[in-house]
mmCIF file of C-alpha atoms and ligand atoms in Angstrom:
data_model
loop_
_atom_site.group_PDB
_atom_site.id
_atom_site.type_symbol
_atom_site.label_atom_id
_atom_site.label_comp_id
_atom_site.label_asym_id
_atom_site.label_seq_id
_atom_site.Cartn_x
_atom_site.Cartn_y
_atom_site.Cartn_z
ATOM 1 C CA MET N 172 0.000 0.000 0.000
ATOM 2 C CA THR N 173 2.812 2.412 0.965
ATOM 3 C CA LEU N 174 4.688 1.523 -2.188
ATOM 4 C CA HIS N 175 1.584 2.200 -4.218
ATOM 5 C CA VAL N 176 1.090 5.615 -2.606
ATOM 6 C CA ASP N 177 4.784 6.524 -3.036
ATOM 7 C CA LEU N 178 4.756 5.598 -6.679
ATOM 8 C CA PHE N 179 1.609 7.591 -7.151
ATOM 9 C CA SER N 180 2.994 10.691 -5.462
ATOM 10 C CA GLN N 181 6.246 10.465 -7.457
ATOM 11 C CA GLU N 182 4.233 10.197 -10.654
ATOM 12 C CA MET N 183 2.120 13.174 -9.646
ATOM 13 C CA LYS N 184 5.234 15.277 -8.969
ATOM 14 C CA GLU N 185 6.649 14.502 -12.410
ATOM 15 C CA PHE N 186 3.312 15.168 -13.987
ATOM 16 C CA ALA N 187 2.990 18.506 -12.190
ATOM 17 C CA HIS N 188 6.494 19.548 -13.215
ATOM 18 C CA HIS N 189 5.938 18.588 -16.841
ATOM 19 C CA LYS N 190 2.555 20.227 -17.028
ATOM 20 C CA ARG N 191 3.312 23.535 -15.314
ATOM 21 C CA GLN N 192 4.804 25.310 -18.280
ATOM 22 C CA PHE N 193 2.115 24.079 -20.661
ATOM 23 C CA LEU N 194 -0.723 25.021 -18.360
ATOM 24 C CA GLU N 195 0.714 28.483 -18.085
ATOM 25 C CA ILE N 196 0.810 28.862 -21.842
ATOM 26 C CA GLY N 197 -2.722 27.560 -22.109
ATOM 27 C CA ARG N 198 -3.902 30.106 -19.578
ATOM 28 C CA ASN N 199 -2.203 32.968 -21.339
ATOM 29 C CA ALA N 200 -2.861 31.951 -24.913
ATOM 30 C CA GLY N 201 -6.311 33.436 -25.128
ATOM 31 C CA ARG N 202 -5.257 36.821 -23.806
ATOM 32 C CA PHE N 203 -3.419 37.757 -26.962
ATOM 33 C CA PRO N 204 -4.589 38.034 -30.531
ATOM 34 C CA SER N 205 -4.024 35.394 -33.163
ATOM 35 C CA ALA N 206 -2.080 32.248 -32.408
ATOM 36 C CA VAL N 207 0.437 33.906 -30.164
ATOM 37 C CA ALA N 208 0.733 33.549 -26.406
ATOM 38 C CA ARG N 209 3.233 34.844 -23.905
ATOM 39 C CA GLN N 210 4.937 32.911 -21.180
ATOM 40 C CA GLY N 211 6.409 34.761 -18.215
ATOM 41 C CA HIS N 212 9.977 33.660 -17.387
ATOM 42 C CA ASP N 213 11.784 35.599 -14.654
ATOM 43 C CA GLY N 214 9.693 38.625 -15.370
ATOM 44 C CA THR N 215 10.369 38.596 -19.114
ATOM 45 C CA ASP N 216 7.829 37.876 -21.796
ATOM 46 C CA VAL N 217 8.628 35.246 -24.406
ATOM 47 C CA GLU N 218 6.440 35.099 -27.467
ATOM 48 C CA ILE N 219 4.996 31.643 -27.999
ATOM 49 C CA SER N 220 3.418 30.525 -31.232
ATOM 50 C CA VAL N 221 0.503 28.165 -30.488
ATOM 51 C CA TRP N 222 0.042 25.178 -32.830
ATOM 52 C CA CYS N 223 -2.479 23.059 -30.980
ATOM 53 C CA SER N 224 -5.463 25.303 -30.331
ATOM 54 C CA ASN N 225 -8.923 24.121 -31.315
ATOM 55 C CA ASP N 226 -9.924 27.723 -31.967
ATOM 56 C CA TYR N 227 -9.037 26.813 -35.556
ATOM 57 C CA LEU N 228 -10.486 29.910 -37.181
ATOM 58 C CA GLY N 229 -9.472 32.454 -34.540
ATOM 59 C CA MET N 230 -13.132 33.210 -33.797
ATOM 60 C CA GLY N 231 -12.345 33.503 -30.076
ATOM 61 C CA GLN N 232 -10.720 36.808 -31.009
ATOM 62 C CA ASN N 233 -13.195 37.881 -33.676
ATOM 63 C CA PRO N 234 -14.493 41.424 -33.009
ATOM 64 C CA SER N 235 -18.107 40.538 -33.845
ATOM 65 C CA VAL N 236 -18.039 37.683 -31.304
ATOM 66 C CA ILE N 237 -16.423 39.774 -28.577
ATOM 67 C CA GLU N 238 -18.760 42.711 -29.170
ATOM 68 C CA ALA N 239 -21.839 40.467 -29.032
ATOM 69 C CA MET N 240 -20.648 38.985 -25.737
ATOM 70 C CA LYS N 241 -20.046 42.397 -24.199
ATOM 71 C CA GLU N 242 -23.485 43.622 -25.246
ATOM 72 C CA ALA N 243 -25.148 40.522 -23.824
ATOM 73 C CA ILE N 244 -23.331 40.919 -20.519
ATOM 74 C CA ASP N 245 -24.470 44.533 -20.321
ATOM 75 C CA ALA N 246 -28.042 43.513 -21.108
ATOM 76 C CA PHE N 247 -28.378 40.254 -19.147
ATOM 77 C CA GLY N 248 -25.482 40.021 -16.689
ATOM 78 C CA ALA N 249 -22.967 37.250 -16.245
ATOM 79 C CA GLY N 250 -24.928 34.060 -15.698
ATOM 80 C CA SER N 251 -28.153 32.439 -16.877
ATOM 81 C CA GLY N 252 -29.581 31.932 -13.391
ATOM 82 C CA GLY N 253 -30.890 28.422 -13.843
ATOM 83 C CA SER N 254 -31.388 25.319 -15.911
ATOM 84 C CA ARG N 255 -33.128 25.629 -19.262
ATOM 85 C CA ASN N 256 -36.449 24.432 -17.839
ATOM 86 C CA ILE N 257 -36.319 26.457 -14.618
ATOM 87 C CA GLY N 258 -35.669 30.109 -15.374
ATOM 88 C CA GLY N 259 -32.438 29.693 -17.336
ATOM 89 C CA THR N 260 -33.711 30.046 -20.906
ATOM 90 C CA ASN N 261 -32.679 33.335 -22.486
ATOM 91 C CA HIS N 262 -33.591 35.005 -25.753
ATOM 92 C CA TYR N 263 -30.096 34.105 -27.094
ATOM 93 C CA HIS N 264 -30.489 30.371 -26.396
ATOM 94 C CA VAL N 265 -33.648 30.342 -28.473
ATOM 95 C CA LEU N 266 -32.169 32.434 -31.304
ATOM 96 C CA LEU N 267 -29.055 30.257 -31.407
ATOM 97 C CA GLU N 268 -31.090 27.043 -31.596
ATOM 98 C CA LYS N 269 -33.110 28.473 -34.520
ATOM 99 C CA GLU N 270 -29.904 29.545 -36.265
ATOM 100 C CA LEU N 271 -28.289 26.112 -35.799
ATOM 101 C CA ALA N 272 -31.346 24.268 -37.124
ATOM 102 C CA ALA N 273 -31.330 26.464 -40.259
ATOM 103 C CA PHE N 274 -27.546 26.110 -40.558
ATOM 104 C CA HIS N 275 -27.850 22.324 -40.855
ATOM 105 C CA GLY N 276 -31.146 22.322 -42.739
ATOM 106 C CA LYS N 277 -32.871 20.426 -39.894
ATOM 107 C CA GLU N 278 -36.237 21.020 -38.221
ATOM 108 C CA ALA N 279 -34.858 21.759 -34.777
ATOM 109 C CA ALA N 280 -31.726 22.086 -32.693
ATOM 110 C CA LEU N 281 -30.964 21.811 -28.991
ATOM 111 C CA LEU N 282 -28.159 23.521 -27.094
ATOM 112 C CA PHE N 283 -26.096 21.914 -24.370
ATOM 113 C CA SER N 284 -23.416 23.436 -22.171
ATOM 114 C CA SER N 285 -20.677 21.588 -24.063
ATOM 115 C CA GLY N 286 -20.119 19.175 -26.923
ATOM 116 C CA TYR N 287 -19.315 16.537 -24.331
ATOM 117 C CA THR N 288 -22.688 16.866 -22.616
ATOM 118 C CA ALA N 289 -24.457 17.043 -25.997
ATOM 119 C CA ASN N 290 -23.066 13.653 -27.018
ATOM 120 C CA ASP N 291 -23.540 12.147 -23.596
ATOM 121 C CA GLY N 292 -27.077 13.413 -23.130
ATOM 122 C CA ALA N 293 -28.366 12.959 -26.671
ATOM 123 C CA LEU N 294 -26.936 9.491 -27.237
ATOM 124 C CA SER N 295 -28.096 8.157 -23.897
ATOM 125 C CA VAL N 296 -31.645 9.058 -24.968
ATOM 126 C CA LEU N 297 -31.477 8.227 -28.687
ATOM 127 C CA ALA N 298 -29.850 4.843 -28.161
ATOM 128 C CA GLY N 299 -31.502 4.118 -24.828
ATOM 129 C CA ARG N 300 -35.208 4.846 -25.091
ATOM 130 C CA MET N 301 -36.145 2.601 -27.970
ATOM 131 C CA PRO N 302 -36.075 -0.945 -26.577
ATOM 132 C CA GLY N 303 -33.860 -3.376 -28.493
ATOM 133 C CA THR N 304 -31.755 -0.703 -30.254
ATOM 134 C CA ILE N 305 -28.358 -1.868 -31.516
ATOM 135 C CA VAL N 306 -25.673 0.800 -31.924
ATOM 136 C CA TYR N 307 -22.808 0.596 -34.439
ATOM 137 C CA SER N 308 -19.955 2.828 -33.287
ATOM 138 C CA ASP N 309 -16.662 3.658 -35.023
ATOM 139 C CA ALA N 310 -13.615 2.399 -33.078
ATOM 140 C CA LEU N 311 -12.109 5.903 -32.884
ATOM 141 C CA ASN N 312 -15.231 7.682 -31.641
ATOM 142 C CA HIS N 313 -14.651 10.346 -28.990
ATOM 143 C CA ALA N 314 -14.930 9.649 -25.234
ATOM 144 C CA SER N 315 -18.158 11.690 -25.032
ATOM 145 C CA ILE N 316 -19.792 9.361 -27.582
ATOM 146 C CA ILE N 317 -18.544 6.301 -25.723
ATOM 147 C CA ASP N 318 -19.921 7.663 -22.444
ATOM 148 C CA GLY N 319 -23.296 8.532 -23.972
ATOM 149 C CA LEU N 320 -23.609 5.030 -25.402
ATOM 150 C CA ARG N 321 -22.622 3.512 -22.052
ATOM 151 C CA HIS N 322 -25.280 5.565 -20.320
ATOM 152 C CA SER N 323 -27.865 4.432 -22.869
ATOM 153 C CA GLY N 324 -27.367 0.798 -21.878
ATOM 154 C CA ALA N 325 -27.933 -0.153 -25.541
ATOM 155 C CA GLN N 326 -26.234 -3.118 -27.143
ATOM 156 C CA LYS N 327 -23.150 -1.868 -28.970
ATOM 157 C CA ARG N 328 -21.017 -3.143 -31.850
ATOM 158 C CA ILE N 329 -17.702 -1.469 -32.659
ATOM 159 C CA PHE N 330 -16.701 -1.304 -36.332
ATOM 160 C CA ARG N 331 -13.061 -0.860 -37.304
ATOM 161 C CA HIS N 332 -12.194 2.775 -37.919
ATOM 162 C CA ASN N 333 -13.725 3.982 -41.204
ATOM 163 C CA ASP N 334 -14.098 0.341 -42.318
ATOM 164 C CA VAL N 335 -17.342 0.311 -44.290
ATOM 165 C CA ALA N 336 -17.134 -3.412 -45.092
ATOM 166 C CA HIS N 337 -16.813 -4.239 -41.396
ATOM 167 C CA LEU N 338 -19.786 -2.004 -40.551
ATOM 168 C CA GLU N 339 -21.891 -3.770 -43.173
ATOM 169 C CA GLU N 340 -20.775 -7.204 -41.996
ATOM 170 C CA LEU N 341 -21.884 -6.367 -38.441
ATOM 171 C CA ILE N 342 -25.175 -4.772 -39.412
ATOM 172 C CA ALA N 343 -26.108 -7.541 -41.854
ATOM 173 C CA ALA N 344 -25.634 -10.149 -39.138
ATOM 174 C CA ASP N 345 -28.251 -8.551 -36.869
ATOM 175 C CA PRO N 346 -32.028 -9.146 -37.076
ATOM 176 C CA ALA N 347 -33.724 -6.841 -39.606
ATOM 177 C CA ASP N 348 -36.472 -5.839 -37.165
ATOM 178 C CA ARG N 349 -34.184 -4.435 -34.440
ATOM 179 C CA PRO N 350 -33.877 -0.601 -34.344
ATOM 180 C CA LYS N 351 -30.373 0.427 -35.433
ATOM 181 C CA LEU N 352 -28.237 3.529 -34.909
ATOM 182 C CA ILE N 353 -24.872 4.220 -36.575
ATOM 183 C CA VAL N 354 -22.660 6.699 -34.687
ATOM 184 C CA LEU N 355 -19.601 8.299 -36.247
ATOM 185 C CA GLU N 356 -17.555 11.473 -36.599
ATOM 186 C CA SER N 357 -16.832 13.286 -39.851
ATOM 187 C CA VAL N 358 -13.327 14.669 -39.144
ATOM 188 C CA TYR N 359 -11.711 12.454 -36.515
ATOM 189 C CA SER N 360 -10.245 14.393 -33.619
ATOM 190 C CA MET N 361 -6.906 12.633 -33.226
ATOM 191 C CA SER N 362 -6.161 11.181 -36.672
ATOM 192 C CA GLY N 363 -7.589 14.078 -38.731
ATOM 193 C CA ASP N 364 -8.962 11.713 -41.363
ATOM 194 C CA ILE N 365 -12.515 11.921 -42.693
ATOM 195 C CA ALA N 366 -15.204 9.231 -42.651
ATOM 196 C CA PRO N 367 -16.585 7.838 -45.932
ATOM 197 C CA LEU N 368 -19.924 9.520 -45.262
ATOM 198 C CA ALA N 369 -21.701 8.667 -48.519
ATOM 199 C CA GLU N 370 -20.947 4.957 -48.175
ATOM 200 C CA ILE N 371 -22.052 4.890 -44.551
ATOM 201 C CA ALA N 372 -25.231 6.803 -45.387
ATOM 202 C CA ASP N 373 -25.904 4.220 -48.093
ATOM 203 C CA ILE N 374 -25.543 1.333 -45.622
ATOM 204 C CA ALA N 375 -27.834 3.154 -43.197
ATOM 205 C CA LYS N 376 -30.497 3.448 -45.913
ATOM 206 C CA ARG N 377 -30.232 -0.165 -47.001
ATOM 207 C CA TYR N 378 -30.499 -1.504 -43.443
ATOM 208 C CA GLY N 379 -33.008 1.043 -42.146
ATOM 209 C CA ALA N 380 -30.597 2.516 -39.577
ATOM 210 C CA SER N 381 -30.673 6.017 -38.096
ATOM 211 C CA THR N 382 -27.423 7.978 -38.107
ATOM 212 C CA PHE N 383 -25.753 10.294 -35.592
ATOM 213 C CA LEU N 384 -22.877 12.340 -37.023
ATOM 214 C CA ASP N 385 -20.438 14.240 -34.777
ATOM 215 C CA GLU N 386 -19.126 17.185 -36.846
ATOM 216 C CA VAL N 387 -17.309 18.834 -33.936
ATOM 217 C CA HIS N 388 -14.054 19.250 -35.888
ATOM 218 C CA ALA N 389 -15.826 20.257 -39.097
ATOM 219 C CA VAL N 390 -18.510 22.846 -38.309
ATOM 220 C CA GLY N 391 -17.315 26.312 -39.243
ATOM 221 C CA MET N 392 -14.393 24.848 -41.209
ATOM 222 C CA TYR N 393 -15.894 22.848 -44.110
ATOM 223 C CA GLY N 394 -18.826 22.968 -46.478
ATOM 224 C CA PRO N 395 -21.024 25.790 -47.733
ATOM 225 C CA GLU N 396 -21.402 28.384 -44.936
ATOM 226 C CA GLY N 397 -19.232 26.100 -42.791
ATOM 227 C CA ALA N 398 -22.061 23.601 -42.246
ATOM 228 C CA GLY N 399 -19.684 20.617 -42.172
ATOM 229 C CA ILE N 400 -18.507 17.670 -44.232
ATOM 230 C CA ALA N 401 -21.956 16.137 -44.832
ATOM 231 C CA ALA N 402 -23.055 19.530 -46.212
ATOM 232 C CA ARG N 403 -19.897 19.713 -48.337
ATOM 233 C CA GLU N 404 -20.830 16.358 -49.865
ATOM 234 C CA GLY N 405 -24.459 17.454 -50.296
ATOM 235 C CA ILE N 406 -25.735 14.644 -48.044
ATOM 236 C CA ALA N 407 -26.607 16.393 -44.775
ATOM 237 C CA ASP N 408 -30.202 15.158 -45.246
ATOM 238 C CA ASP N 409 -28.977 11.569 -45.075
ATOM 239 C CA PHE N 410 -27.897 11.997 -41.458
ATOM 240 C CA THR N 411 -30.673 11.872 -38.881
ATOM 241 C CA VAL N 412 -28.782 13.946 -36.331
ATOM 242 C CA ILE N 413 -25.852 16.287 -36.823
ATOM 243 C CA MET N 414 -23.996 17.168 -33.664
ATOM 244 C CA GLY N 415 -21.520 20.018 -33.242
ATOM 245 C CA THR N 416 -19.665 22.249 -30.825
ATOM 246 C CA LEU N 417 -19.427 26.011 -30.480
ATOM 247 C CA ALA N 418 -16.056 25.700 -28.735
ATOM 248 C CA LYS N 419 -13.791 25.017 -31.708
ATOM 249 C CA GLY N 420 -14.604 26.570 -35.076
ATOM 250 C CA PHE N 421 -16.908 29.104 -33.424
ATOM 251 C CA GLY N 422 -14.400 30.012 -30.722
ATOM 252 C CA THR N 423 -16.714 30.106 -27.689
ATOM 253 C CA ALA N 424 -18.357 27.220 -25.774
ATOM 254 C CA GLY N 425 -21.389 24.947 -25.899
ATOM 255 C CA GLY N 426 -22.555 21.942 -27.890
ATOM 256 C CA TYR N 427 -25.680 21.050 -29.839
ATOM 257 C CA ILE N 428 -27.633 18.538 -31.837
ATOM 258 C CA ALA N 429 -29.742 19.304 -34.915
ATOM 259 C CA GLY N 430 -32.369 16.902 -36.297
ATOM 260 C CA PRO N 431 -36.070 16.091 -36.675
ATOM 261 C CA ALA N 432 -38.289 18.099 -34.283
ATOM 262 C CA ALA N 433 -39.834 15.043 -32.606
ATOM 263 C CA LEU N 434 -36.469 13.528 -31.909
ATOM 264 C CA VAL N 435 -35.026 16.805 -30.591
ATOM 265 C CA ASP N 436 -38.088 17.103 -28.322
ATOM 266 C CA ALA N 437 -37.464 13.618 -26.963
ATOM 267 C CA VAL N 438 -33.877 14.581 -26.125
ATOM 268 C CA ARG N 439 -35.096 17.844 -24.552
ATOM 269 C CA SER N 440 -37.563 15.898 -22.413
ATOM 270 C CA PHE N 441 -35.350 13.047 -21.253
ATOM 271 C CA SER N 442 -31.700 14.018 -21.522
ATOM 272 C CA ARG N 443 -30.236 14.308 -18.024
ATOM 273 C CA SER N 444 -27.262 16.397 -19.131
ATOM 274 C CA PHE N 445 -29.694 18.898 -20.680
ATOM 275 C CA ILE N 446 -32.198 18.988 -17.813
ATOM 276 C CA PHE N 447 -30.111 18.851 -14.665
ATOM 277 C CA THR N 448 -27.544 21.569 -15.242
ATOM 278 C CA THR N 449 -27.311 25.350 -15.475
ATOM 279 C CA SER N 450 -27.701 26.621 -19.036
ATOM 280 C CA LEU N 451 -24.967 28.476 -20.904
ATOM 281 C CA PRO N 452 -24.484 32.099 -19.815
ATOM 282 C CA PRO N 453 -26.442 34.340 -22.235
ATOM 283 C CA ALA N 454 -23.232 36.092 -23.287
ATOM 284 C CA ILE N 455 -21.751 32.773 -24.447
ATOM 285 C CA ALA N 456 -24.876 32.038 -26.485
ATOM 286 C CA ALA N 457 -24.749 35.577 -27.930
ATOM 287 C CA GLY N 458 -21.052 35.189 -28.848
ATOM 288 C CA ALA N 459 -21.661 31.778 -30.405
ATOM 289 C CA LEU N 460 -24.595 33.175 -32.385
ATOM 290 C CA ALA N 461 -22.410 35.995 -33.721
ATOM 291 C CA GLY N 462 -19.721 33.425 -34.590
ATOM 292 C CA VAL N 463 -22.143 31.184 -36.493
ATOM 293 C CA ARG N 464 -23.617 34.166 -38.362
ATOM 294 C CA HIS N 465 -20.164 35.472 -39.211
ATOM 295 C CA LEU N 466 -18.923 32.151 -40.599
ATOM 296 C CA ARG N 467 -22.132 31.577 -42.545
ATOM 297 C CA SER N 468 -21.438 34.759 -44.461
ATOM 298 C CA SER N 469 -17.625 34.753 -44.698
ATOM 299 C CA ASP N 470 -15.329 32.239 -46.402
ATOM 300 C CA GLU N 471 -12.214 34.180 -45.483
ATOM 301 C CA GLU N 472 -11.265 32.285 -42.310
ATOM 302 C CA ARG N 473 -12.098 28.883 -43.871
ATOM 303 C CA ASP N 474 -9.994 29.664 -46.943
ATOM 304 C CA ARG N 475 -7.023 30.745 -44.854
ATOM 305 C CA LEU N 476 -7.214 27.616 -42.705
ATOM 306 C CA ARG N 477 -7.425 25.414 -45.819
ATOM 307 C CA ASP N 478 -4.438 27.164 -47.429
ATOM 308 C CA ASN N 479 -2.348 26.857 -44.251
ATOM 309 C CA ALA N 480 -3.219 23.182 -43.847
ATOM 310 C CA GLN N 481 -2.379 22.414 -47.491
ATOM 311 C CA LEU N 482 0.920 24.286 -47.246
ATOM 312 C CA LEU N 483 1.822 22.401 -44.082
ATOM 313 C CA HIS N 484 0.974 19.042 -45.693
ATOM 314 C CA ARG N 485 3.266 19.897 -48.617
ATOM 315 C CA LEU N 486 6.153 21.131 -46.460
ATOM 316 C CA LEU N 487 6.009 18.044 -44.230
ATOM 317 C CA ASP N 488 5.874 15.749 -47.261
ATOM 318 C CA GLU N 489 8.934 17.478 -48.731
ATOM 319 C CA ARG N 490 10.800 16.843 -45.474
ATOM 320 C CA ASN N 491 9.565 13.269 -45.129
ATOM 321 C CA ILE N 492 8.020 14.046 -41.773
ATOM 322 C CA PRO N 493 5.243 11.507 -41.271
ATOM 323 C CA PHE N 494 1.680 12.580 -40.557
ATOM 324 C CA VAL N 495 -1.419 10.470 -40.372
ATOM 325 C CA SER N 496 -3.745 12.057 -42.914
ATOM 326 C CA PRO N 497 -3.696 14.914 -45.424
ATOM 327 C CA MET N 498 -7.510 15.092 -45.434
ATOM 328 C CA SER N 499 -8.073 17.911 -42.957
ATOM 329 C CA HIS N 500 -6.580 20.734 -40.899
ATOM 330 C CA ILE N 501 -5.768 18.317 -38.046
ATOM 331 C CA VAL N 502 -2.209 17.321 -38.865
ATOM 332 C CA SER N 503 -1.242 14.460 -36.582
ATOM 333 C CA VAL N 504 2.520 14.252 -36.877
ATOM 334 C CA PHE N 505 3.464 10.681 -36.121
ATOM 335 C CA VAL N 506 6.170 10.062 -33.518
ATOM 336 C CA GLY N 507 5.206 6.601 -32.216
ATOM 337 C CA ASP N 508 7.189 6.760 -28.986
ATOM 338 C CA ASP N 509 6.122 8.229 -25.653
ATOM 339 C CA SER N 510 9.417 9.764 -24.535
ATOM 340 C CA LEU N 511 10.442 11.037 -27.992
ATOM 341 C CA CYS N 512 7.045 12.650 -28.362
ATOM 342 C CA ARG N 513 7.358 14.506 -25.035
ATOM 343 C CA LYS N 514 10.899 15.563 -25.954
ATOM 344 C CA ALA N 515 9.854 16.815 -29.376
ATOM 345 C CA SER N 516 7.163 18.924 -27.726
ATOM 346 C CA GLU N 517 9.597 20.275 -25.099
ATOM 347 C CA PHE N 518 12.310 21.068 -27.655
ATOM 348 C CA LEU N 519 9.850 22.890 -29.896
ATOM 349 C CA LEU N 520 8.937 25.103 -26.981
ATOM 350 C CA GLN N 521 12.434 25.655 -25.603
ATOM 351 C CA ARG N 522 14.286 26.117 -28.864
ATOM 352 C CA HIS N 523 11.643 27.656 -31.122
ATOM 353 C CA GLY N 524 8.951 29.135 -28.873
ATOM 354 C CA ILE N 525 6.392 26.806 -30.458
ATOM 355 C CA TYR N 526 3.728 25.128 -28.355
ATOM 356 C CA VAL N 527 2.328 21.769 -29.533
ATOM 357 C CA GLN N 528 1.079 19.384 -26.869
ATOM 358 C CA ALA N 529 2.349 15.786 -27.101
ATOM 359 C CA ILE N 530 -0.559 13.338 -27.293
ATOM 360 C CA ASN N 531 0.178 10.134 -25.415
ATOM 361 C CA ALA N 532 -1.876 7.178 -24.117
ATOM 362 C CA PRO N 533 -4.727 7.001 -23.250
ATOM 363 C CA SER N 534 -5.727 9.688 -25.785
ATOM 364 C CA VAL N 535 -4.024 7.533 -28.443
ATOM 365 C CA LYS N 536 -2.810 3.925 -28.216
ATOM 366 C CA ALA N 537 0.668 3.404 -26.705
ATOM 367 C CA GLY N 538 3.154 3.286 -29.604
ATOM 368 C CA GLU N 539 0.984 5.666 -31.660
ATOM 369 C CA GLU N 540 2.025 8.904 -29.924
ATOM 370 C CA ILE N 541 1.557 12.042 -32.020
ATOM 371 C CA LEU N 542 2.067 15.748 -32.028
ATOM 372 C CA ARG N 543 -1.442 16.887 -32.856
ATOM 373 C CA VAL N 544 -0.674 19.957 -34.902
ATOM 374 C CA ALA N 545 -3.497 22.362 -35.611
ATOM 375 C CA PRO N 546 -2.657 25.212 -37.955
ATOM 376 C CA SER N 547 -4.934 28.194 -37.513
ATOM 377 C CA ALA N 548 -6.511 30.685 -39.881
ATOM 378 C CA THR N 549 -4.534 33.291 -37.937
ATOM 379 C CA HIS N 550 -1.125 31.873 -38.924
ATOM 380 C CA THR N 551 0.642 33.420 -41.912
ATOM 381 C CA SER N 552 2.320 31.317 -44.609
ATOM 382 C CA SER N 553 5.662 32.438 -43.212
ATOM 383 C CA ASP N 554 4.578 31.073 -39.775
ATOM 384 C CA VAL N 555 3.801 27.736 -41.465
ATOM 385 C CA GLU N 556 7.208 27.685 -43.146
ATOM 386 C CA LYS N 557 8.986 28.469 -39.873
ATOM 387 C CA PHE N 558 7.006 25.769 -38.129
ATOM 388 C CA ALA N 559 7.958 23.114 -40.719
ATOM 389 C CA GLU N 560 11.632 24.159 -40.478
ATOM 390 C CA ALA N 561 11.541 23.913 -36.681
ATOM 391 C CA LEU N 562 9.962 20.465 -36.847
ATOM 392 C CA ASP N 563 12.598 19.349 -39.346
ATOM 393 C CA GLY N 564 15.352 20.461 -36.935
ATOM 394 C CA ILE N 565 13.778 18.548 -34.046
ATOM 395 C CA TRP N 566 13.389 15.430 -36.204
ATOM 396 C CA GLN N 567 17.104 15.697 -37.025
ATOM 397 C CA GLU N 568 18.188 16.318 -33.471
ATOM 398 C CA LEU N 569 16.111 13.534 -31.903
ATOM 399 C CA ASP N 570 16.613 11.164 -34.817
ATOM 400 C CA ILE N 571 12.869 10.496 -35.131
ATOM 401 C CA PRO N 572 12.016 8.136 -38.021
ATOM 402 C CA ARG N 573 10.891 9.750 -41.265
ATOM 403 C CA THR N 574 8.392 8.556 -43.917
ATOM 404 C CA GLU N 575 7.127 4.919 -44.017
ATOM 405 C CA HIS N 576 4.368 6.119 -41.749
ATOM 406 C CA THR N 577 0.808 5.146 -41.051
ATOM 407 C CA ARG N 578 -0.863 7.405 -43.611
ATOM 408 C CA GLY N 579 -3.384 5.954 -45.938
ATOM 409 C CA ASN N 580 -6.666 5.621 -44.067
HETATM 410 N N1 PMP G 874 -16.715 15.264 -30.025
HETATM 411 C C1 PMP G 874 -15.444 15.227 -30.443
HETATM 412 C C2 PMP G 874 -15.103 14.419 -31.655
HETATM 413 C C3 PMP G 874 -14.445 15.950 -29.762
HETATM 414 O O1 PMP G 874 -13.169 15.908 -30.198
HETATM 415 C C4 PMP G 874 -14.802 16.724 -28.631
HETATM 416 C C5 PMP G 874 -13.803 17.546 -27.830
HETATM 417 N N2 PMP G 874 -12.557 17.600 -28.257
HETATM 418 C C6 PMP G 874 -16.135 16.718 -28.231
HETATM 419 C C7 PMP G 874 -17.070 15.984 -28.949
HETATM 420 C C8 PMP G 874 -16.578 17.525 -27.046
HETATM 421 O O2 PMP G 874 -16.728 18.866 -27.409
HETATM 422 P P1 PMP G 874 -16.588 20.048 -26.352
HETATM 423 O O3 PMP G 874 -15.143 20.393 -26.252
HETATM 424 O O4 PMP G 874 -17.448 21.136 -26.871
HETATM 425 O O5 PMP G 874 -17.107 19.501 -25.034
#
């Protein structure tokens, strides 16, 4: 027992030491415009370039978002004052839900306080309330999806990541009369690859399954008006529910589902993570609404993000630095070793003033450690070039393997 406690406290000390500098950057990052943060060292400011923020489009700094939040604070104060059903529904919650439904071309939308609680609360109802439902879930689905499905108590089958043949094999083996729900993401959060949506929608149609599509890493960034990958492919109607966040592309906070009115009403009526919690502060809803409206009418941020991501893909390819997928703006640079990955992250910070968090187990499998690089619309092409150069130097210095990587899915 003592040994166990000692080991634990030693581990915690190392963890605290390792984390301190990164937490400090995280805390400061948002206080400065664009993708630059400052880290205080002995009273001096060091400029840090941030390459792992999920505020992909820089909307957290967008003047229209900030102005809308300030106005809402002046009008309604800081907090919502209650849960949605007991005094905590504000004008902005309602407007935002209407906007999100229209954005995805669905009958209705429902706001949650985060993307995590949206997945947890919606899936526990959608998979749980219809007796006998079988859920088919991609192997790389996010923790919030996994938790929602656990809470639903529904029978679950895991299909290999993006493996359409495996999904069909599983679904074909189940009785035709059982209700079925396929749950997937469009842009995967850690690998940055994109699901074969049309093929999965086709399977859903042929086997009479409903579909739940998490577009958290796509809304704002892809498709007409930023409505996501399904919209980009012209098949948003084929997905029963589209789920998104307001915390990444839209730069604020909150999560939502959009879908048929009856289904959204069922979630509103039964979802514990919707009912039993304080609603989003009105200012957050107002900021998110301004963000959605801005990105529906402007391609500028999307275009810059796309250009930066494509440039980074090319520069990494030229240097034979392995990354998992060239399909999106999430550029998971493959290291494949826990200690090398931490070192690469530390060296980038110390030598180049670049912050990219190392992603280790359990966020990815042991042996599949990555630097999850997220270029931003606020980076310039010269920032991207400097970043690729810095990475090349670290690869050289640490002798990290090049090419022959895991790309291809
Ligand atoms: N779904 C996916 C795929 C995610 O990556 C995340 C968070 N990274 C969430 C849902 C949860 O979103 P939020 O951060 O708004 O809680």
